[in-house]
GROMACS .gro file of C-alpha atoms in nm:
model
   84
    1MET     CA    1   0.569  -9.992 -10.148
    2SER     CA    2   0.459  -9.764  -9.866
    3SER     CA    3   0.258  -9.888  -9.528
    4SER     CA    4   0.121  -9.652  -9.305
    5LYS     CA    5  -0.008  -9.728  -8.954
    6ILE     CA    6  -0.357  -9.835  -8.887
    7ILE     CA    7  -0.467  -9.715  -8.555
    8THR     CA    8  -0.718  -9.976  -8.403
    9GLU     CA    9  -0.687  -9.872  -8.069
   10PRO     CA   10  -0.982  -9.599  -7.953
   11ARG     CA   11  -0.837  -9.257  -7.909
   12ALA     CA   12  -0.986  -8.970  -7.759
   13ILE     CA   13  -1.009  -8.618  -7.898
   14GLU     CA   14  -1.241  -8.433  -7.652
   15ILE     CA   15  -1.418  -8.471  -7.311
   16VAL     CA   16  -1.698  -8.315  -7.178
   17PHE     CA   17  -1.846  -8.312  -6.801
   18THR     CA   18  -2.202  -8.296  -6.707
   19ASP     CA   19  -2.274  -8.302  -6.323
   20HIS     CA   20  -2.339  -8.654  -6.307
   21GLU     CA   21  -2.114  -8.795  -6.654
   22LEU     CA   22  -1.807  -8.794  -6.817
   23THR     CA   23  -1.843  -8.769  -7.196
   24VAL     CA   24  -1.560  -8.870  -7.443
   25GLN     CA   25  -1.553  -8.820  -7.800
   26LEU     CA   26  -1.353  -9.074  -7.988
   27MET     CA   27  -1.135  -9.026  -8.297
   28ASP     CA   28  -1.371  -9.285  -8.503
   29GLY     CA   29  -1.679  -9.052  -8.427
   30ARG     CA   30  -1.813  -9.295  -8.140
   31VAL     CA   31  -1.916  -9.102  -7.793
   32VAL     CA   32  -1.850  -9.292  -7.463
   33SER     CA   33  -2.032  -9.170  -7.154
   34THR     CA   34  -1.941  -9.299  -6.805
   35PRO     CA   35  -2.080  -9.194  -6.477
   36LEU     CA   36  -1.879  -8.962  -6.275
   37ALA     CA   37  -1.946  -9.168  -5.972
   38TRP     CA   38  -1.691  -9.423  -6.117
   39PHE     CA   39  -1.412  -9.169  -6.044
   40PRO     CA   40  -1.419  -9.034  -5.705
   41ARG     CA   41  -1.136  -8.773  -5.757
   42LEU     CA   42  -1.331  -8.637  -6.042
   43LEU     CA   43  -1.647  -8.615  -5.885
   44HIS     CA   44  -1.534  -8.428  -5.583
   45ALA     CA   45  -1.306  -8.203  -5.838
   46ASN     CA   46  -1.409  -7.840  -5.901
   47ALA     CA   47  -1.498  -7.724  -6.244
   48LEU     CA   48  -1.139  -7.603  -6.314
   49GLN     CA   49  -0.977  -7.883  -6.192
   50ARG     CA   50  -1.187  -8.140  -6.431
   51ALA     CA   51  -1.104  -7.882  -6.730
   52ASN     CA   52  -0.753  -7.913  -6.676
   53TRP     CA   53  -0.685  -8.239  -6.857
   54GLU     CA   54  -0.458  -8.346  -7.123
   55LEU     CA   55  -0.455  -8.659  -7.340
   56VAL     CA   56  -0.176  -8.893  -7.336
   57GLY     CA   57  -0.018  -9.142  -7.581
   58ASP     CA   58  -0.191  -9.009  -7.874
   59GLY     CA   59  -0.561  -9.029  -7.706
   60GLU     CA   60  -0.532  -9.342  -7.548
   61GLY     CA   61  -0.575  -9.191  -7.207
   62ILE     CA   62  -0.673  -8.873  -7.040
   63HIS     CA   63  -0.480  -8.743  -6.757
   64TRP     CA   64  -0.575  -8.463  -6.484
   65PRO     CA   65  -0.219  -8.335  -6.369
   66GLU     CA   66  -0.393  -8.133  -6.062
   67LEU     CA   67  -0.558  -8.431  -5.955
   68ASP     CA   68  -0.298  -8.695  -6.040
   69ASP     CA   69  -0.545  -8.902  -6.210
   70ASP     CA   70  -0.550  -9.114  -6.528
   71ILE     CA   71  -0.847  -9.278  -6.728
   72SER     CA   72  -0.769  -9.544  -6.985
   73VAL     CA   73  -0.981  -9.504  -7.308
   74GLU     CA   74  -1.001  -9.856  -7.368
   75GLY     CA   75  -1.098  -9.899  -6.980
   76LEU     CA   76  -1.401  -9.676  -7.048
   77ILE     CA   77  -1.504  -9.849  -7.374
   78PHE     CA   78  -1.518 -10.186  -7.219
   79GLY     CA   79  -1.685 -10.053  -6.903
   80ILE     CA   80  -1.398 -10.124  -6.660
   81LYS     CA   81  -1.470  -9.939  -6.341
   82PRO     CA   82  -1.115  -9.853  -6.193
   83GLY     CA   83  -1.063 -10.007  -5.854
   84ARG     CA   84  -0.965  -9.718  -5.595
   0.00000   0.00000   0.00000
Protein backbone atom coordinates (compact mmCIF):
# COMPACT_ATOMS: atom_id res chain seq x y z
CA MET A 1 0.00 0.00 0.00
CA SER A 2 1.42 3.33 -0.96
CA SER A 3 0.56 6.65 0.55
CA SER A 4 1.00 10.14 -0.73
CA LYS A 5 1.37 13.28 1.25
CA ILE A 6 -1.82 15.32 1.41
CA ILE A 7 -1.09 19.01 1.51
CA THR A 8 -3.45 20.71 3.93
CA GLU A 9 -1.57 23.95 4.46
CA PRO A 10 -2.31 26.82 2.08
CA ARG A 11 0.28 27.15 -0.70
CA ALA A 12 0.86 30.17 -2.92
CA ILE A 13 1.48 29.73 -6.62
CA GLU A 14 1.34 33.31 -7.93
CA ILE A 15 1.18 36.86 -6.64
CA VAL A 16 0.01 40.11 -8.20
CA PHE A 17 0.22 43.71 -7.03
CA THR A 18 -2.00 46.70 -7.58
CA ASP A 19 -1.18 50.13 -6.20
CA HIS A 20 -3.04 49.24 -3.00
CA GLU A 21 -3.24 45.44 -2.72
CA LEU A 22 -1.24 42.26 -2.66
CA THR A 23 -3.20 39.38 -4.21
CA VAL A 24 -2.06 35.79 -3.77
CA GLN A 25 -3.39 32.88 -5.80
CA LEU A 26 -3.37 29.61 -3.89
CA MET A 27 -2.78 26.12 -5.19
CA ASP A 28 -6.32 25.08 -4.21
CA GLY A 29 -7.89 27.83 -6.35
CA ARG A 30 -8.55 30.40 -3.66
CA VAL A 31 -7.41 34.00 -4.08
CA VAL A 32 -6.51 36.17 -1.08
CA SER A 33 -6.12 39.97 -1.26
CA THR A 34 -4.55 42.07 1.47
CA PRO A 35 -3.97 45.82 1.72
CA LEU A 36 -0.39 46.82 0.95
CA ALA A 37 -0.61 49.16 3.94
CA TRP A 38 -0.13 46.04 6.09
CA PHE A 39 3.35 45.64 4.61
CA PRO A 40 5.21 48.97 4.70
CA ARG A 41 8.33 47.65 2.92
CA LEU A 42 6.21 46.44 0.00
CA LEU A 43 4.07 49.57 0.03
CA HIS A 44 7.13 51.80 -0.34
CA ALA A 45 9.02 49.52 -2.73
CA ASN A 46 9.14 50.20 -6.45
CA ALA A 47 7.56 47.88 -9.02
CA LEU A 48 10.85 46.11 -9.80
CA GLN A 49 11.52 45.39 -6.13
CA ARG A 50 7.98 44.04 -5.67
CA ALA A 51 8.34 41.86 -8.76
CA ASN A 52 11.51 40.23 -7.39
CA TRP A 53 9.85 37.62 -5.17
CA GLU A 54 10.28 33.92 -4.60
CA LEU A 55 8.15 31.24 -3.01
CA VAL A 56 9.64 29.52 0.03
CA GLY A 57 8.74 26.19 1.60
CA ASP A 58 6.79 24.95 -1.42
CA GLY A 59 4.60 28.05 -1.34
CA GLU A 60 4.15 28.36 2.42
CA GLY A 61 5.63 31.83 2.26
CA ILE A 62 6.80 34.60 -0.05
CA HIS A 63 10.22 36.22 0.17
CA TRP A 64 11.56 39.44 -1.36
CA PRO A 65 15.37 39.17 -1.31
CA GLU A 66 16.00 42.81 -2.19
CA LEU A 67 13.69 44.03 0.56
CA ASP A 68 14.58 41.33 3.11
CA ASP A 69 10.87 40.80 3.69
CA ASP A 70 8.82 37.63 4.14
CA ILE A 71 5.10 36.94 4.30
CA SER A 72 3.46 33.77 5.56
CA VAL A 73 0.59 32.52 3.39
CA GLU A 74 -1.14 31.14 6.46
CA GLY A 75 -0.92 34.60 8.05
CA LEU A 76 -2.60 36.11 4.98
CA ILE A 77 -5.44 33.58 5.13
CA PHE A 78 -6.10 34.22 8.81
CA GLY A 79 -5.78 37.99 8.45
CA ILE A 80 -2.82 38.24 10.79
CA LYS A 81 -1.37 41.69 10.34
CA PRO A 82 2.41 41.47 10.73
CA GLY A 83 3.93 43.43 13.59
CA ARG A 84 6.57 45.91 12.54
